[in-house]
Coordinates of C-alpha atoms in Angstrom, one line a residue:
M163 CA 83.6 136.9 98.9
A164 CA 85.3 133.9 100.3
A165 CA 84.5 132.9 103.9
A166 CA 87.2 133.2 106.6
T167 CA 89.5 130.2 106.7
V168 CA 90.3 128.7 110.1
A169 CA 93.4 126.4 110.0
S170 CA 94.4 124.8 113.2
L171 CA 97.8 123.0 113.6
L172 CA 99.7 121.4 116.4
L173 CA 103.3 122.2 115.3
A174 CA 104.9 119.3 117.0
A175 CA 103.6 116.6 119.3
G176 CA 104.5 117.4 122.8
C177 CA 105.2 121.0 122.1
G178 CA 101.8 122.3 123.1
V179 CA 101.7 125.1 120.5
A180 CA 98.8 125.4 118.1
I181 CA 98.1 128.2 115.6
S182 CA 94.7 129.2 114.3
D183 CA 94.4 131.6 111.4
A184 CA 91.6 134.1 112.0
T185 CA 92.5 136.6 109.2
P186 CA 89.3 138.1 107.7
H187 CA 89.7 137.0 104.0
G188 CA 87.4 138.5 101.5
Q189 CA 87.9 142.2 102.4
P190 CA 88.7 144.6 99.6
A191 CA 92.4 144.5 98.6
G192 CA 94.6 147.4 99.5
P193 CA 97.1 148.7 102.1
G194 CA 96.6 147.9 105.7
Y195 CA 95.0 144.5 105.2
P196 CA 94.7 143.0 108.7
I197 CA 96.2 139.6 109.6
T198 CA 95.1 137.9 112.8
A199 CA 96.2 134.6 114.4
S200 CA 95.4 132.8 117.6
V201 CA 98.3 131.0 119.4
D202 CA 97.4 128.5 122.1
A203 CA 100.5 127.5 124.1
T204 CA 100.8 125.0 126.9
G205 CA 104.1 123.9 128.5
V206 CA 106.2 126.5 126.6
R207 CA 107.3 130.0 127.2
N208 CA 108.8 133.0 125.3
V209 CA 106.4 132.5 122.3
T210 CA 106.9 134.8 119.3
L211 CA 105.1 134.7 115.9
Q212 CA 106.1 135.7 112.4
A213 CA 103.7 135.8 109.4
F214 CA 104.7 135.5 105.7
V215 CA 102.5 136.6 102.8
R216 CA 103.9 135.4 99.5
D217 CA 107.2 134.8 101.3
R218 CA 107.3 138.4 102.4
P219 CA 107.7 138.8 106.2
V220 CA 104.9 140.6 108.1
P221 CA 105.7 141.6 111.7
M222 CA 103.2 140.4 114.3
T223 CA 102.4 141.9 117.7
R224 CA 100.6 140.4 120.6
D225 CA 97.1 141.8 121.5
P226 CA 97.4 143.7 124.8
G227 CA 93.9 142.5 125.8
D228 CA 94.2 138.9 124.8
A229 CA 97.6 137.2 125.0
R230 CA 96.5 134.5 122.6
L231 CA 95.9 136.9 119.7
W232 CA 98.6 138.3 117.4
H233 CA 98.0 141.0 114.8
G234 CA 99.8 142.4 111.7
V235 CA 99.1 144.3 108.5
H236 CA 100.2 144.0 104.9
D237 CA 99.4 145.4 101.4
A238 CA 96.9 142.9 99.9
T239 CA 97.0 142.5 96.1
C240 CA 94.3 139.7 96.0
A241 CA 90.7 140.5 96.5
R242 CA 89.7 137.0 97.8
G243 CA 92.6 135.6 99.6
F244 CA 96.4 135.1 99.6
P245 CA 99.0 132.5 100.5
L246 CA 99.7 133.0 104.2
R247 CA 101.9 131.0 106.6
Y248 CA 103.2 131.4 110.1
V249 CA 106.4 130.5 112.0
A250 CA 106.1 130.2 115.8
S251 CA 109.2 130.1 117.9
Y252 CA 109.2 129.3 121.6
D253 CA 111.2 127.7 124.4
L254 CA 110.0 124.1 125.0
L255 CA 109.9 123.1 128.7
L256 CA 111.3 119.6 128.8
G257 CA 109.6 118.5 132.0
R258 CA 110.3 118.7 135.7
G259 CA 112.3 121.5 137.1
S260 CA 113.2 124.5 135.0
T261 CA 115.0 122.9 132.1
A262 CA 114.1 124.3 128.7
E263 CA 115.6 124.5 125.3
P264 CA 115.0 126.7 122.3
R265 CA 113.0 125.2 119.5
V266 CA 111.3 126.5 116.3
G267 CA 108.2 125.0 114.6
S268 CA 106.9 126.0 111.3
R269 CA 104.2 124.9 108.8
Q270 CA 102.4 126.4 105.9
I271 CA 98.8 127.6 106.7
W272 CA 96.9 128.7 103.6
A273 CA 94.2 131.3 103.3
A274 CA 91.0 130.9 101.3
P275 CA 92.3 130.3 97.8
P276 CA 91.5 133.0 95.2
S277 CA 90.7 132.4 91.6
A278 CA 93.2 133.4 88.9
A279 CA 91.0 136.3 87.9
D280 CA 90.7 137.7 91.4
C281 CA 94.4 137.3 92.1
P282 CA 96.6 138.2 89.1
G283 CA 100.2 137.3 88.9
G284 CA 99.9 133.5 89.4
T285 CA 99.3 133.4 93.2
A286 CA 96.0 131.5 93.0
E287 CA 95.8 127.9 94.2
R288 CA 95.8 125.5 91.4
A289 CA 94.6 121.9 91.2
F290 CA 95.8 119.3 88.7
R291 CA 94.1 116.0 88.3
V292 CA 96.5 113.4 87.0
N293 CA 94.6 111.3 84.4
S294 CA 97.4 109.2 83.0
I295 CA 99.9 106.7 84.5
Q296 CA 102.4 107.5 81.7
D297 CA 105.6 109.5 82.6
E298 CA 105.5 112.1 79.9
T299 CA 106.8 115.6 80.5
D300 CA 104.8 118.9 80.3
S301 CA 104.7 120.4 76.9
S302 CA 105.0 124.0 78.1
P303 CA 106.3 124.3 81.7
G304 CA 105.1 127.5 83.5
D305 CA 101.9 128.1 81.5
G306 CA 99.7 127.0 84.4
I307 CA 98.3 124.0 82.5
C308 CA 99.2 120.4 83.1
W309 CA 99.4 119.0 79.6
T310 CA 101.8 116.7 77.8
G311 CA 100.5 117.7 74.4
R312 CA 98.8 114.4 74.1
R313 CA 95.2 113.3 74.6
V314 CA 93.8 110.5 76.7
A315 CA 90.8 108.3 75.8
G316 CA 87.8 110.6 75.4
G317 CA 89.9 113.5 74.1
A318 CA 90.9 115.2 77.4
A319 CA 94.3 116.7 77.7
E320 CA 96.8 114.2 79.2
C321 CA 98.1 115.3 82.6
T322 CA 100.8 113.1 84.1
L323 CA 102.4 113.2 87.6
R324 CA 105.7 114.4 86.1
A325 CA 103.9 117.2 84.2
A326 CA 102.0 118.3 87.3
V327 CA 105.1 118.4 89.5
T328 CA 107.0 120.3 86.8
E329 CA 104.2 122.9 86.5
A330 CA 104.0 123.3 90.3
A331 CA 107.7 124.1 90.4
R332 CA 107.2 127.0 87.9
L333 CA 104.2 128.6 89.7
S334 CA 103.9 130.6 92.9
G335 CA 101.2 129.7 95.4
L336 CA 99.9 126.3 96.3
T337 CA 99.4 123.5 93.8
R338 CA 97.2 120.5 94.6
I339 CA 97.8 117.3 92.7
T340 CA 95.4 114.4 92.8
L341 CA 96.1 110.8 91.7
E342 CA 93.7 108.0 90.8
R343 CA 93.3 105.4 93.5
G344 CA 94.6 101.9 92.8
R345 CA 97.0 103.0 90.1
T346 CA 100.8 102.7 89.9
Y347 CA 102.7 105.6 88.5
A348 CA 106.0 104.3 87.2
L349 CA 108.7 106.9 86.8
T350 CA 110.5 105.8 83.7
R351 CA 112.3 109.1 83.2
G352 CA 114.1 109.2 86.5
Q353 CA 113.4 110.9 89.9
L354 CA 111.0 113.7 90.4
N355 CA 112.6 117.0 91.5
A356 CA 110.3 119.3 93.5
A357 CA 111.1 122.9 94.5
A358 CA 107.6 124.0 95.1
I359 CA 104.6 124.4 97.4
M360 CA 102.3 121.5 96.7
T361 CA 100.2 118.6 97.9
I362 CA 100.0 115.1 96.3
E363 CA 97.1 112.9 97.4
P364 CA 94.5 110.5 96.0
E365 CA 91.1 111.6 94.7
P366 CA 88.3 111.4 97.3
G367 CA 86.6 108.1 97.9
G368 CA 87.5 104.6 98.8
G369 CA 90.0 102.2 97.3
T370 CA 93.7 101.4 97.6
R371 CA 96.4 104.1 97.8
P372 CA 98.2 105.0 94.6
V373 CA 101.8 103.9 94.2
V374 CA 104.7 106.1 92.9
Q375 CA 107.3 103.6 91.6
A376 CA 110.9 104.6 90.9
T377 CA 112.9 104.0 87.8
P378 CA 115.4 101.1 88.6
G379 CA 118.5 102.7 90.0
Q380 CA 116.9 106.1 90.7
R381 CA 115.2 107.6 93.7
V382 CA 111.6 108.5 93.7
L383 CA 111.5 112.1 94.9
Q384 CA 113.9 114.9 95.8
I385 CA 112.7 118.0 97.6
L386 CA 114.9 121.1 97.1
P387 CA 114.7 124.6 98.6
L388 CA 113.1 127.3 96.5
P389 CA 115.8 129.3 94.7
G390 CA 117.4 131.9 97.0
A391 CA 115.7 130.6 100.2
P392 CA 117.8 130.4 103.4
A393 CA 118.5 127.0 104.9
E394 CA 116.5 127.7 108.0
D395 CA 113.4 128.5 105.9
P396 CA 113.6 126.5 102.6
R397 CA 110.1 127.7 101.5
S398 CA 109.7 124.5 99.5
Y399 CA 106.9 122.7 101.2
I400 CA 105.5 119.3 100.0
E401 CA 102.6 117.4 101.5
L402 CA 102.0 113.7 100.7
R403 CA 98.9 111.9 101.9
D404 CA 97.6 108.4 101.4
I405 CA 100.1 107.3 98.8
E406 CA 103.0 104.8 98.6
I407 CA 106.6 105.6 97.7
R408 CA 108.3 102.4 96.4
G409 CA 111.4 101.0 94.9
G410 CA 113.7 104.0 94.8
T411 CA 117.5 103.8 94.9
A412 CA 119.7 106.8 95.6
P413 CA 122.4 107.2 92.9
G414 CA 126.0 106.4 93.8
S415 CA 126.5 106.6 97.6
G416 CA 123.7 109.2 97.9
T417 CA 121.0 109.8 100.4
G418 CA 117.3 109.1 100.4
G419 CA 116.3 106.3 98.2
G420 CA 112.6 107.0 98.5
I421 CA 112.7 110.7 99.4
N422 CA 115.6 113.0 99.8
N423 CA 114.3 116.0 101.7
L424 CA 116.2 119.3 101.8
G425 CA 113.0 121.4 102.2
A426 CA 109.9 120.9 104.3
L427 CA 108.1 117.6 104.0
F428 CA 104.8 116.5 105.6
L429 CA 103.6 112.9 105.2
Q430 CA 100.4 111.4 106.5
R431 CA 99.2 107.8 106.1
V432 CA 102.0 107.2 103.6
A433 CA 103.9 103.9 103.0
I434 CA 107.6 104.1 102.3
S435 CA 108.7 100.6 101.1
G436 CA 111.4 98.8 99.2
N437 CA 113.8 101.7 98.8
A438 CA 117.6 101.7 99.0
A439 CA 120.4 104.2 99.8
A440 CA 123.7 104.6 101.6
R441 CA 122.0 106.9 104.1
G442 CA 118.3 107.0 104.8
A443 CA 117.1 104.3 102.5
G444 CA 113.4 105.2 102.9
I445 CA 113.8 108.9 103.7
Y446 CA 116.7 111.2 104.3
S447 CA 115.9 114.6 105.8
A448 CA 118.2 117.6 106.5
G449 CA 115.3 120.0 106.4
H450 CA 112.0 119.9 108.2
L451 CA 110.1 116.5 108.4
E452 CA 106.8 115.6 109.8
L453 CA 105.8 111.9 109.5
R454 CA 102.4 110.9 110.8
D455 CA 100.4 107.7 110.8
S456 CA 102.8 106.2 108.3
T457 CA 104.6 102.9 107.6
I458 CA 108.3 102.6 106.9
M459 CA 109.0 99.0 105.9
D460 CA 111.4 96.8 104.0
N461 CA 113.9 99.6 103.1
S462 CA 117.6 98.8 103.1
T463 CA 121.2 100.2 103.0
E464 CA 122.6 96.6 102.7
N465 CA 124.1 97.1 99.2
F466 CA 126.0 100.2 100.4
L467 CA 129.2 100.0 102.4
G468 CA 128.8 101.8 105.8
G469 CA 125.1 102.4 105.4
A470 CA 123.1 104.4 108.0
G471 CA 119.3 104.4 108.5
G472 CA 117.6 101.6 106.8
G473 CA 114.3 103.3 107.3
V474 CA 114.9 107.0 107.9
A475 CA 118.0 109.1 108.6
I476 CA 117.9 112.6 110.0
G477 CA 121.0 114.6 109.1
G478 CA 119.9 117.9 110.4
G479 CA 116.9 120.3 110.9
T480 CA 113.9 119.1 112.8
A481 CA 111.7 116.0 112.6
L482 CA 108.5 114.8 114.2
I483 CA 107.6 111.1 113.8
A484 CA 104.2 110.3 115.3
G485 CA 101.9 107.4 115.1
S486 CA 104.2 105.5 112.7
T487 CA 105.6 102.0 112.4
F488 CA 109.1 101.0 111.3
S489 CA 109.4 97.3 110.4
G490 CA 111.6 95.0 108.3
N491 CA 114.2 97.7 107.6
R492 CA 117.9 96.7 107.3
S493 CA 121.2 98.4 107.4
S494 CA 124.7 97.3 106.4
R495 CA 126.2 99.2 109.4
L496 CA 124.2 101.7 111.4
A497 CA 120.5 101.9 112.4
G498 CA 118.2 99.4 110.8
G499 CA 115.2 101.6 111.6
L500 CA 116.1 105.3 112.4
A501 CA 119.4 107.0 112.4
V502 CA 119.6 110.4 114.2
L503 CA 122.8 112.1 113.0
G504 CA 121.9 115.7 113.5
G505 CA 119.1 118.2 114.4
R506 CA 116.2 117.5 116.8
T507 CA 113.8 114.6 116.4
D508 CA 110.7 113.8 118.4
L509 CA 109.5 110.1 118.2
V510 CA 106.1 109.7 119.8
N511 CA 103.4 107.0 119.7
S512 CA 105.4 104.9 117.3
T513 CA 106.6 101.3 117.0
L514 CA 110.0 100.0 115.9
S515 CA 109.9 96.2 115.4
G516 CA 111.7 93.7 113.3
N517 CA 114.5 96.0 112.1
M518 CA 118.1 94.8 111.7
S519 CA 121.6 96.3 111.5
E520 CA 124.8 94.5 110.9
V521 CA 126.9 96.6 113.3
Y522 CA 125.2 99.2 115.6
G523 CA 121.6 100.0 116.5
G524 CA 119.1 97.5 115.3
A525 CA 116.3 99.9 115.7
I526 CA 117.9 103.3 116.5
Y527 CA 121.4 104.8 116.2
A528 CA 122.1 108.3 117.6
S529 CA 125.5 109.8 117.0
P530 CA 126.5 113.1 115.4
L531 CA 127.7 114.0 112.0
P532 CA 130.6 116.6 112.1
G533 CA 129.3 119.8 113.5
E534 CA 126.0 118.3 114.8
A535 CA 124.7 117.5 118.3
P536 CA 121.6 115.5 117.7
V537 CA 118.7 115.3 120.2
L538 CA 116.2 112.5 120.1
R539 CA 113.1 112.6 122.4
I540 CA 111.2 109.3 122.6
R541 CA 107.7 109.3 124.2
N542 CA 105.2 106.5 124.3
A543 CA 107.1 104.3 121.9
T544 CA 107.4 100.5 121.6
I545 CA 110.9 99.3 120.6
T546 CA 111.1 95.6 120.5
R547 CA 112.2 92.5 118.5
N548 CA 115.0 94.4 116.7
D549 CA 118.4 92.8 116.2
V550 CA 122.1 93.5 115.5
R551 CA 123.8 90.7 113.6
G552 CA 127.5 91.7 114.1
S553 CA 130.0 89.3 115.5
S554 CA 130.5 91.2 118.8
T555 CA 128.1 91.9 121.7
E556 CA 127.4 95.3 123.1
R557 CA 126.0 96.6 119.8
G558 CA 122.6 97.9 120.8
G559 CA 119.8 95.8 119.2
G560 CA 117.3 98.4 120.4
I561 CA 119.2 101.8 120.7
Y562 CA 122.9 102.7 120.2
Q563 CA 123.8 106.1 121.6
S564 CA 127.3 107.6 121.3
G565 CA 129.2 110.9 121.1
D566 CA 127.7 114.3 121.5
S567 CA 124.1 113.1 121.1
E568 CA 121.2 113.0 123.6
V569 CA 118.5 110.4 123.8
H570 CA 115.5 111.1 126.1
I571 CA 112.9 108.5 126.9
A572 CA 109.5 108.5 128.7
N573 CA 106.7 106.0 129.0
T574 CA 108.5 103.7 126.5
I575 CA 109.1 100.0 126.1
L576 CA 112.7 99.2 125.2
A577 CA 112.9 95.4 125.7
G578 CA 113.1 92.1 123.8
N579 CA 115.8 93.4 121.4
T580 CA 118.7 91.1 120.6
N581 CA 122.3 90.7 119.5
N582 CA 122.5 87.9 116.9
R583 CA 118.9 86.9 117.6
A584 CA 119.6 86.2 121.3
P585 CA 119.3 88.2 124.5
A586 CA 122.7 89.6 125.4
V587 CA 124.5 92.4 127.2
G588 CA 123.8 95.5 125.2
G589 CA 120.9 93.9 123.4
D590 CA 118.4 96.6 124.3
C591 CA 120.7 99.5 124.7
V592 CA 124.3 100.8 124.4
G593 CA 125.2 104.3 125.7
R594 CA 123.4 106.7 127.9
L595 CA 119.6 107.3 127.9
R596 CA 118.1 110.2 129.8
S597 CA 114.9 109.0 131.5
W598 CA 111.8 111.0 132.3
G599 CA 110.3 108.0 134.0
H600 CA 107.9 105.1 133.5
N601 CA 110.1 103.2 131.1
I602 CA 110.6 99.5 130.7
V603 CA 114.2 98.6 129.7
G604 CA 114.8 94.9 129.6
L605 CA 118.6 94.7 129.7
A606 CA 119.7 98.0 131.3
T607 CA 123.2 96.9 132.5
S608 CA 126.6 98.2 131.3
P609 CA 127.1 99.3 128.6
C610 CA 123.6 100.7 128.9
E611 CA 123.2 103.6 131.3
V612 CA 119.7 104.9 132.1
T613 CA 119.8 108.0 134.2
G614 CA 117.3 110.6 135.3
A615 CA 116.9 113.5 132.9
I616 CA 117.1 116.0 135.8
G617 CA 120.2 115.8 138.0
G618 CA 121.3 112.4 136.6
R619 CA 119.6 110.4 139.4
P620 CA 117.9 107.2 138.4
D621 CA 114.2 107.5 138.1
A622 CA 112.4 105.3 140.6
T623 CA 109.5 104.7 138.2
D624 CA 111.6 102.9 135.6
R625 CA 111.8 99.1 135.5
L626 CA 115.3 98.4 134.5
G627 CA 117.3 95.2 133.9
D628 CA 114.5 92.9 135.1
P629 CA 114.8 89.5 133.5
S630 CA 111.0 89.2 133.4
M631 CA 111.1 92.1 130.9
L632 CA 112.2 89.6 128.3
D633 CA 108.6 88.4 128.1
L634 CA 106.5 91.5 127.8
R635 CA 103.4 89.6 126.7
L636 CA 103.1 91.8 123.6
G637 CA 100.9 90.6 120.8
P638 CA 102.3 90.1 117.3
L639 CA 102.8 93.0 115.0
E640 CA 99.4 93.2 113.4
N641 CA 96.4 95.3 112.7
N642 CA 95.0 96.3 116.0
G643 CA 93.0 99.2 114.5
G644 CA 94.3 102.5 113.3
P645 CA 96.4 103.3 110.2
T646 CA 99.4 101.1 111.1
V647 CA 100.3 97.7 112.5
T648 CA 101.2 97.6 116.2
H649 CA 102.1 95.4 119.1
R650 CA 99.2 95.4 121.6
P651 CA 100.0 94.5 125.3
L652 CA 98.2 91.4 126.5
R653 CA 96.7 91.3 130.0
T654 CA 97.2 87.5 130.3
G655 CA 100.4 86.5 132.1
S656 CA 103.0 89.2 132.6
T657 CA 101.5 92.7 132.7
Q658 CA 104.4 95.0 133.2
A659 CA 103.3 97.6 130.6
I660 CA 99.6 97.8 131.5
D661 CA 98.6 100.8 133.7
A662 CA 102.3 101.4 134.4
G663 CA 102.7 104.7 132.6
H664 CA 102.7 108.2 134.1
P665 CA 99.7 108.4 136.5
G666 CA 98.9 112.0 135.8
A667 CA 96.4 113.3 133.3
P668 CA 97.7 112.7 129.7
N669 CA 98.7 115.9 127.8
N670 CA 100.7 116.6 124.7
A671 CA 102.4 119.7 126.1
S672 CA 105.3 118.4 128.2
L673 CA 107.2 115.4 129.5
P674 CA 106.8 113.2 131.4
A675 CA 103.0 112.8 130.9
C676 CA 101.6 110.3 128.5
M677 CA 100.3 111.4 125.1
T678 CA 96.5 112.0 125.1
R679 CA 96.0 109.2 122.5
D680 CA 97.8 106.1 121.5
Q681 CA 99.3 105.1 118.1
R682 CA 95.9 103.9 116.9
G683 CA 94.2 107.2 118.0
I684 CA 92.5 105.7 121.1
A685 CA 92.2 108.0 124.1
R686 CA 94.4 107.4 127.1
P687 CA 94.1 106.0 129.6
R688 CA 91.7 103.1 129.1
N689 CA 92.0 102.0 132.8
T690 CA 93.5 103.7 135.9
A691 CA 96.7 104.9 134.2
C692 CA 98.0 104.9 130.7
D693 CA 100.0 101.9 129.5
V694 CA 103.8 102.1 128.8
G695 CA 104.5 102.0 125.1
A696 CA 102.8 103.1 121.9
V697 CA 99.5 101.2 122.3
E698 CA 96.9 100.9 125.1
E699 CA 95.8 97.3 125.8

């Protein structure tokens, strides 16, 4: 019998909700099979939990003797495991006072995978090892075998990335696809379409990450909801780890040159580079996005009139961007780095540097699409050396906020950004920012308004509009350890950022505290208090 699987997950940085699956897999199949989960919640309230087995909802009730435990039952058809996921909903406490807002987090958590013999009906986890860089199609989609009908050297059946993705879309349950390290997979037949539950990652071991390269004029990957799935739960879940998505172009004036996400997408240690689209050149997401420890670089909307989001554009749903760096991204109009046009986005422990827009928001642009009221929460970020190249001032080289959108900041550097490569009014910020304290904003004069998040009063811990902020003594954007390049604060000379963060104990549960680790994964604080920005000195 398979051993019990324990899967622990922090649903969103700063939320303080983690789920552990404690279901006793391996029991005999039949009615009344127990499901058990443990939910650890800090800084939130009104937690509820829903389980899904093979996309069928299973009601969960809280244990009267232990508030962390939740229980449910279902009719098991597999003797050694089954696909299981949870959706937690809760009210997130935003910080001081009693302010809270509803928020939902969700992520697939999979039980011990059964074999095909133990779990009839195609629910077993499958693994496809891609052994060819060719772009041939699968010879018999839906038969559970990744095979193009051709043979590779040595006589093995040829399995291509396109064939593996095609098979995953025809099968229920989780499909794991592994790529060879150091190889480039050129998509000569156009974009990959994925409506599936699957992971794509390199084979174990050392070596460079594999590259998935688009056909000229085509995007790399589009993630679609599973057929019949509701918008709030697309059920199509894709994980990408340790690969590069390169050279995609959205067709026409479309979205997402690298990845167009309408499902649920999780990326870790992924590079998104050299892609182009009218909106979200690197990634466009209107579903659920989690981007961790990744690099978004050299993507562009410049060849599209009215472009938005040279790096990433969020058009709705939820997004968590953690431990990631945006650099060298460009936009013909809005947001060289990140455009927040809808939904709710958390940006934590991340760096935006060297991004450029022609009109508004060199690094970040936050303004709603019709019917949206986007919320962006920024915590322990470094936003510097971004630029707007338009002919007018007051364009927001760092952040441009307008309309019915909210931008919250805490423990963040927003300084050294420019209009036309020079310090100017509106260089760092245009619009209204809601401060949770301990921020450095270099040019915080009109049209940049920084107010306290509670009651609208300015936060006394912020350093705003100080001319000395123009020289933060940040090191260059380089490898300072960790999976991404960063700006490290230097102790020599001006030391505004060092030990200037929130003085309380770091925690990931609620504003305004610092995150427990910096962008590189180093524990905070290193000295008496955490540093402002994404990286400790």
